[in-house]
Coordinates of C-alpha atoms in Angstrom, one line a residue:
M211 CA 0.0 -0.2 0.0
K212 CA 1.2 3.6 -0.7
T213 CA 2.7 5.6 2.1
K214 CA 0.3 8.5 3.0
I215 CA 1.7 12.1 3.1
L216 CA 0.3 15.2 4.3
F217 CA 2.1 18.4 2.4
V218 CA 1.6 21.7 4.5
L219 CA 3.3 23.9 2.4
H220 CA 3.3 27.4 0.6
M221 CA 1.5 27.7 -2.9
P222 CA 0.8 30.9 -4.8
P223 CA -0.6 33.4 -4.6
P224 CA 1.5 35.6 -3.5
V225 CA 4.2 34.3 -6.2
H226 CA 7.8 33.7 -4.7
G227 CA 10.4 30.9 -4.7
A228 CA 9.1 28.7 -1.9
A229 CA 5.4 28.9 -3.3
M230 CA 6.2 28.0 -6.8
V231 CA 8.3 25.0 -5.5
G232 CA 5.2 24.1 -3.7
K233 CA 3.2 24.4 -6.6
Y234 CA 5.7 22.2 -8.5
I235 CA 5.1 19.7 -5.7
H236 CA 1.7 19.7 -5.8
D237 CA 1.4 19.1 -9.7
S238 CA 4.3 16.4 -9.6
E239 CA 2.9 13.3 -11.3
L240 CA 5.9 11.5 -9.6
V241 CA 5.0 12.6 -6.3
N242 CA 1.6 12.1 -6.5
N243 CA 2.1 8.5 -8.1
K244 CA 4.5 7.4 -5.8
Y245 CA 2.6 8.4 -2.6
I246 CA -1.0 9.1 -1.5
C247 CA -0.8 13.0 -0.9
E248 CA -3.0 15.8 0.6
Y249 CA -2.1 19.3 0.6
I250 CA -2.8 22.2 3.0
N251 CA -1.6 25.6 1.8
L252 CA 0.5 27.2 4.7
T253 CA 0.3 30.9 3.2
T254 CA -1.5 33.5 5.1
A255 CA -0.3 36.5 3.3
K256 CA -2.5 37.8 0.5
D257 CA 0.5 39.3 -1.7
L258 CA 4.4 39.9 -1.4
Q259 CA 3.9 43.3 0.7
D260 CA 1.9 41.5 3.2
I261 CA 4.4 38.9 4.2
G262 CA 5.6 39.5 7.6
K263 CA 3.0 41.7 8.7
G264 CA 0.1 41.1 11.4
S265 CA -3.4 41.6 10.8
F266 CA -6.8 40.2 11.9
R267 CA -7.4 38.8 8.6
K268 CA -4.1 36.8 8.8
L269 CA -5.0 35.6 12.5
W270 CA -8.2 34.4 11.3
K271 CA -6.5 32.5 8.4
F272 CA -4.1 31.1 11.0
I273 CA -6.7 29.8 13.1
K274 CA -8.2 27.9 10.0
L275 CA -5.0 26.6 9.1
L276 CA -4.6 25.1 12.5
Y277 CA -8.1 23.5 12.4
H278 CA -7.3 22.1 8.6
V279 CA -3.8 20.8 10.1
I280 CA -5.7 19.2 13.0
T281 CA -8.5 17.5 10.9
G282 CA -6.5 16.6 8.3
I283 CA -3.9 14.4 10.5
L284 CA -7.2 12.8 12.2
R285 CA -9.0 11.8 9.1
F286 CA -6.1 11.3 6.9
K287 CA -3.7 9.7 9.1
P288 CA -0.4 10.3 7.3
T289 CA 2.6 8.6 7.9
L290 CA 4.8 11.7 7.4
V291 CA 4.2 15.4 7.5
Y292 CA 6.1 17.7 5.0
I293 CA 6.2 21.1 6.1
T294 CA 8.0 24.4 4.7
P295 CA 8.3 26.5 7.7
S296 CA 9.8 30.1 8.3
A297 CA 13.3 30.3 9.9
C298 CA 12.6 33.6 11.9
G299 CA 10.4 36.2 13.0
I300 CA 6.8 36.2 13.6
A301 CA 6.2 33.7 10.6
F302 CA 8.5 31.1 12.6
Y303 CA 6.4 31.7 15.8
K304 CA 3.2 30.9 13.7
D305 CA 5.0 27.8 12.0
F306 CA 6.4 26.8 15.5
I307 CA 2.7 26.3 17.0
I308 CA 2.1 24.0 14.0
V309 CA 5.1 21.9 13.9
Q310 CA 4.5 21.4 17.9
L311 CA 0.9 20.5 17.0
V312 CA 1.7 18.0 14.4
K313 CA 4.5 16.4 16.8
S314 CA 1.6 16.1 19.4
L315 CA -0.6 14.1 17.1
G316 CA 2.4 11.5 16.9
C317 CA 3.5 12.4 13.3
K318 CA 6.7 11.9 12.0
V319 CA 8.0 15.5 10.6
V320 CA 10.2 16.5 7.8
M321 CA 11.0 20.4 7.3
H322 CA 12.0 21.7 4.0
Y323 CA 13.6 25.2 4.3
H324 CA 13.5 27.8 1.7
N325 CA 14.8 30.6 3.9
K326 CA 17.4 31.1 6.5
G327 CA 17.8 33.3 9.5
V328 CA 17.9 30.9 12.3
A329 CA 21.5 31.8 13.2
T330 CA 20.4 35.6 13.6
R331 CA 18.3 34.7 16.3
Q332 CA 19.8 31.9 18.1
E333 CA 21.4 34.0 20.7
K334 CA 18.1 35.3 22.0
K335 CA 16.9 33.3 24.9
I336 CA 13.2 32.9 23.9
D337 CA 14.1 32.2 20.5
D338 CA 17.0 29.6 21.4
L339 CA 14.6 27.8 23.7
L340 CA 11.9 27.6 21.0
Y341 CA 14.4 26.2 18.3
R342 CA 15.4 23.5 20.7
M343 CA 12.1 22.4 21.0
F344 CA 11.3 23.0 17.2
F345 CA 14.2 20.9 16.0
K346 CA 13.8 17.9 18.3
N347 CA 13.2 14.7 16.7
I348 CA 12.9 15.9 13.1
K349 CA 14.6 15.8 9.6
V350 CA 15.4 18.6 7.6
I351 CA 15.8 19.4 4.1
L352 CA 18.2 22.3 2.9
L353 CA 18.5 23.6 -0.4
A354 CA 22.5 23.8 -0.5
E355 CA 25.2 22.3 1.8
A356 CA 26.1 26.0 2.5
L357 CA 23.1 26.7 4.4
Y358 CA 23.8 24.1 7.0
Q359 CA 25.6 26.6 9.0
D360 CA 22.4 28.4 9.7
V361 CA 20.9 25.2 11.7
K362 CA 24.2 23.6 12.7
K363 CA 23.4 24.6 16.3
Y364 CA 20.2 22.5 16.7
V365 CA 20.4 19.9 14.0
K366 CA 22.9 17.0 13.5
H367 CA 24.2 16.8 10.0
D368 CA 23.1 13.1 10.0
N369 CA 19.4 14.4 10.1
V370 CA 19.9 16.9 6.9
Y371 CA 19.3 16.3 3.5
I372 CA 20.3 18.4 0.4
C373 CA 17.7 18.9 -2.2
P374 CA 18.7 21.9 -4.6
N375 CA 15.4 23.6 -6.5
G376 CA 14.5 22.9 -9.9
I377 CA 12.3 24.3 -12.3
P378 CA 10.5 23.4 -15.5
D379 CA 12.3 23.7 -18.8
I380 CA 11.8 26.1 -21.5
E381 CA 9.4 25.0 -24.4
G382 CA 10.6 24.9 -27.8
D383 CA 14.2 25.3 -29.3
K384 CA 16.7 25.6 -26.5
R385 CA 19.5 27.0 -28.8
I386 CA 19.4 30.6 -28.3
E387 CA 21.5 33.0 -30.7
R388 CA 22.0 36.6 -29.6
H389 CA 23.3 39.3 -32.1
N390 CA 23.1 42.6 -29.8
D391 CA 25.3 45.6 -31.5
I392 CA 25.1 47.0 -28.0
P393 CA 25.4 44.6 -25.1
H394 CA 22.2 44.0 -22.9
L395 CA 22.4 43.4 -19.1
L396 CA 19.2 41.9 -17.4
F397 CA 18.0 42.3 -13.6
L398 CA 14.9 40.7 -12.7
S399 CA 13.6 41.0 -9.2
N400 CA 11.1 42.8 -7.5
L401 CA 12.5 46.6 -6.8
I402 CA 13.7 46.0 -3.2
E403 CA 16.9 47.4 -2.1
S404 CA 18.5 44.4 -0.7
K405 CA 18.2 42.8 -3.9
G406 CA 21.0 45.0 -5.2
V407 CA 19.1 47.6 -7.1
F408 CA 21.1 50.6 -6.2
V409 CA 24.3 48.5 -6.0
L410 CA 23.8 47.6 -9.8
L411 CA 23.1 51.5 -10.6
D412 CA 26.2 52.4 -8.9
A413 CA 28.0 49.7 -10.9
L414 CA 26.7 50.8 -14.3
K415 CA 27.7 54.4 -13.5
I416 CA 31.3 53.1 -13.1
L417 CA 31.0 51.3 -16.6
K418 CA 29.5 54.5 -18.1
D419 CA 32.1 56.5 -16.8
R420 CA 34.6 54.1 -18.5
G421 CA 33.2 54.8 -21.6
F422 CA 31.1 51.6 -22.0
S423 CA 28.1 51.1 -24.3
F424 CA 25.4 49.0 -22.8
V425 CA 21.8 48.8 -21.8
C426 CA 20.8 47.3 -18.5
D427 CA 16.9 46.2 -18.4
F428 CA 15.4 46.0 -15.1
V429 CA 12.0 43.6 -14.8
G430 CA 10.0 43.3 -11.8
G431 CA 7.4 44.6 -9.7
E432 CA 7.2 48.1 -7.6
T433 CA 7.4 47.8 -3.9
A434 CA 6.6 50.1 -1.3
E435 CA 10.3 50.4 -0.9
I436 CA 11.3 51.2 -4.3
D437 CA 8.5 52.5 -6.7
K438 CA 8.9 53.7 -10.7
T439 CA 9.4 57.3 -9.7
R440 CA 12.1 56.7 -6.9
F441 CA 13.8 54.1 -9.2
E442 CA 13.8 56.9 -12.2
E443 CA 15.1 59.5 -9.8
E444 CA 18.1 57.3 -8.8
V445 CA 18.8 56.4 -12.3
H446 CA 18.6 60.2 -13.4
N447 CA 20.7 61.2 -10.5
R448 CA 23.5 58.9 -11.9
C449 CA 23.0 60.1 -15.1
L450 CA 21.9 56.5 -16.6
D451 CA 18.7 57.8 -18.3
E452 CA 19.6 56.2 -21.7
V453 CA 21.0 53.0 -20.3
A454 CA 19.0 51.9 -17.1
V455 CA 15.4 51.0 -18.0
Y456 CA 12.7 49.8 -16.1
N457 CA 10.1 47.7 -17.9
G458 CA 7.7 46.8 -14.8
R459 CA 6.5 43.2 -14.2
K460 CA 6.6 40.8 -16.8
Y461 CA 5.2 37.3 -17.3
G462 CA 5.2 34.1 -19.6
K463 CA 6.3 35.4 -23.2
D464 CA 7.0 39.0 -22.2
K465 CA 9.3 37.8 -19.4
E466 CA 10.8 35.2 -22.0
A467 CA 11.5 37.8 -24.5
F468 CA 13.8 39.7 -21.9
F469 CA 15.8 36.4 -21.1
K470 CA 16.4 35.7 -24.9
N471 CA 17.7 39.3 -25.6
A472 CA 20.1 39.6 -22.6
D473 CA 23.7 38.9 -22.9
I474 CA 24.3 38.8 -19.0
F475 CA 22.0 38.3 -15.9
V476 CA 23.1 40.4 -13.1
F477 CA 21.4 39.8 -9.4
P478 CA 23.7 41.3 -6.9
T479 CA 21.5 40.6 -4.0
F480 CA 22.3 41.0 -0.2
Y481 CA 19.0 40.1 0.9
S482 CA 19.6 38.3 4.4
N483 CA 17.1 35.5 3.8
E484 CA 18.2 34.8 0.1
C485 CA 18.8 30.9 -0.1
F486 CA 18.5 29.5 -3.6
P487 CA 17.0 32.1 -6.0
L488 CA 14.9 30.5 -8.6
V489 CA 15.6 33.4 -11.0
L490 CA 19.2 32.3 -11.5
L491 CA 18.1 29.0 -12.5
E492 CA 16.0 30.7 -15.0
A493 CA 18.8 32.6 -16.4
M494 CA 20.7 29.4 -16.9
Q495 CA 17.9 27.8 -18.7
Y496 CA 18.5 30.8 -21.2
S497 CA 22.3 30.1 -21.4
L498 CA 22.9 33.4 -19.7
P499 CA 26.2 34.0 -17.9
C500 CA 25.1 35.1 -14.4
V501 CA 26.7 37.7 -12.1
S502 CA 25.6 37.3 -8.6
T503 CA 27.0 37.3 -4.8
K504 CA 28.2 35.1 -2.1
E505 CA 24.8 35.1 -0.4
G506 CA 23.1 31.7 0.9
G507 CA 23.4 28.8 -1.4
I508 CA 24.2 31.0 -4.5
S509 CA 27.7 29.7 -4.4
C510 CA 25.9 26.2 -5.2
I511 CA 24.2 27.7 -8.5
V512 CA 26.8 30.0 -10.0
E513 CA 30.5 28.1 -10.4
N514 CA 32.7 31.2 -9.9
G515 CA 34.6 31.7 -13.3
N516 CA 32.8 28.9 -15.0
T517 CA 29.0 29.8 -15.2
G518 CA 29.6 33.4 -14.2
W519 CA 30.9 35.2 -11.4
L520 CA 30.5 36.0 -7.6
V521 CA 31.0 39.1 -6.0
N522 CA 31.2 40.4 -2.5
R523 CA 27.8 41.8 -1.1
Q524 CA 27.1 45.4 -1.7
S525 CA 30.2 46.1 -3.8
A526 CA 29.4 48.3 -6.7
E527 CA 33.2 48.3 -7.6
E528 CA 33.8 44.7 -7.7
L529 CA 30.5 44.3 -9.6
A530 CA 31.5 46.9 -12.0
E531 CA 34.9 44.9 -12.6
R532 CA 33.1 41.6 -13.4
L533 CA 30.9 43.3 -15.8
Y534 CA 33.7 45.0 -17.5
C535 CA 35.7 41.7 -17.9
M536 CA 32.7 40.2 -19.5
L537 CA 31.9 43.1 -21.6
C538 CA 35.4 43.1 -22.8
N539 CA 35.3 39.1 -23.6
A540 CA 32.1 38.2 -25.3
D541 CA 33.3 34.9 -26.3
K542 CA 34.1 33.9 -22.7
S543 CA 30.7 35.3 -21.5
R544 CA 28.8 33.1 -24.2
S545 CA 31.2 30.0 -23.0
M546 CA 29.9 30.7 -19.5
G547 CA 26.2 30.7 -20.5
K548 CA 26.7 27.5 -22.4
Y549 CA 28.1 25.6 -19.6
G550 CA 25.4 27.3 -17.4
R551 CA 22.8 25.7 -19.6
E552 CA 24.6 22.1 -19.3
K553 CA 24.8 22.7 -15.5
F554 CA 20.8 23.4 -15.3
E555 CA 19.9 20.4 -17.2
K556 CA 22.1 18.1 -15.1
E557 CA 21.3 19.7 -11.9
F558 CA 18.1 22.1 -11.8
S559 CA 15.7 20.7 -14.0
L560 CA 12.3 20.1 -12.6
S561 CA 12.7 16.3 -13.1
E562 CA 15.8 16.1 -11.3
F563 CA 14.3 18.1 -8.4
E564 CA 11.4 15.7 -8.0
I565 CA 13.6 12.4 -8.2
R566 CA 15.7 14.0 -5.5
L567 CA 12.9 14.8 -3.5
V568 CA 11.1 11.5 -3.6
D569 CA 14.5 9.8 -2.8
I570 CA 14.8 11.9 0.3
I571 CA 11.3 11.0 1.3
Q572 CA 12.1 7.5 1.0
K573 CA 15.4 7.6 3.1
I574 CA 13.4 9.5 5.9
L575 CA 10.7 6.7 5.8
S576 CA 12.9 3.9 5.9

């Protein structure tokens, strides 16, 4: 008889990395054919701006979530409960209650982390106590070996499994030829300062002052932190009006067009909870060399010097220097992009992710 698994995970909306992976698991033929599955959506936020904020609406959704978890376990009687918790903050306290509730009902638990931040709170007495209770007698799935340091204080390495994310491949012809007379750079993320928006603008100014010709497309949603007006003011202040272009949110074929037209993908994030950005996998799909930072598990995605370059966080000078090298050597950049595409196919396709996840679940069950 097939094993019963209750998946308590994030699914869109809102759209973010963990939610998209949750949807991939929910829709996976391999997972659903291998096990008898039921799914509960862990999300209480209505949009990206709502994440991390408290409200009566979210409290009511959380109460209903607890009810669904309790009744789901009592009715479904799963052998394993799979949960995608938050690492710190208000969201962690919410997930702490859920996990302790699941444990009290006698269920085996595996927690799949898509964020980090445990280490930033572990010296606080209350959080330290809660983490000790939270991680007791559970298995943990991490996106990259580099992220183990975040939970090392509470989880033995024997209880940790590594499962890098994967995404669906692009449809149609995978060969992409680019013939830009002027090099095109691409940044794709919501306009958040910690994603490196202003760091990139500073680097672009350095390149422009050196006399380079280029265009950098910024694709992503406006936020309360940076809207279109503020972005364009920052562009104007750096005299980048003709080379740094904000294009708004793009989806589907519209987003695909920017990937196909770009020569280099740039993602200079210093976001503290950054773990395994799916946008880098998307760029590698399109044979783009990537320039990013030594944050979270990014070093397990971008091979420094092979599929792109890694720079120190918030270093516009170092970022500009790496972009300078790539702009001066287009053949080397194309070679990096080709190798990145090969790495994507071997390690980061959705099918590889599904195989890894099922293999890990089998090991936990046995």
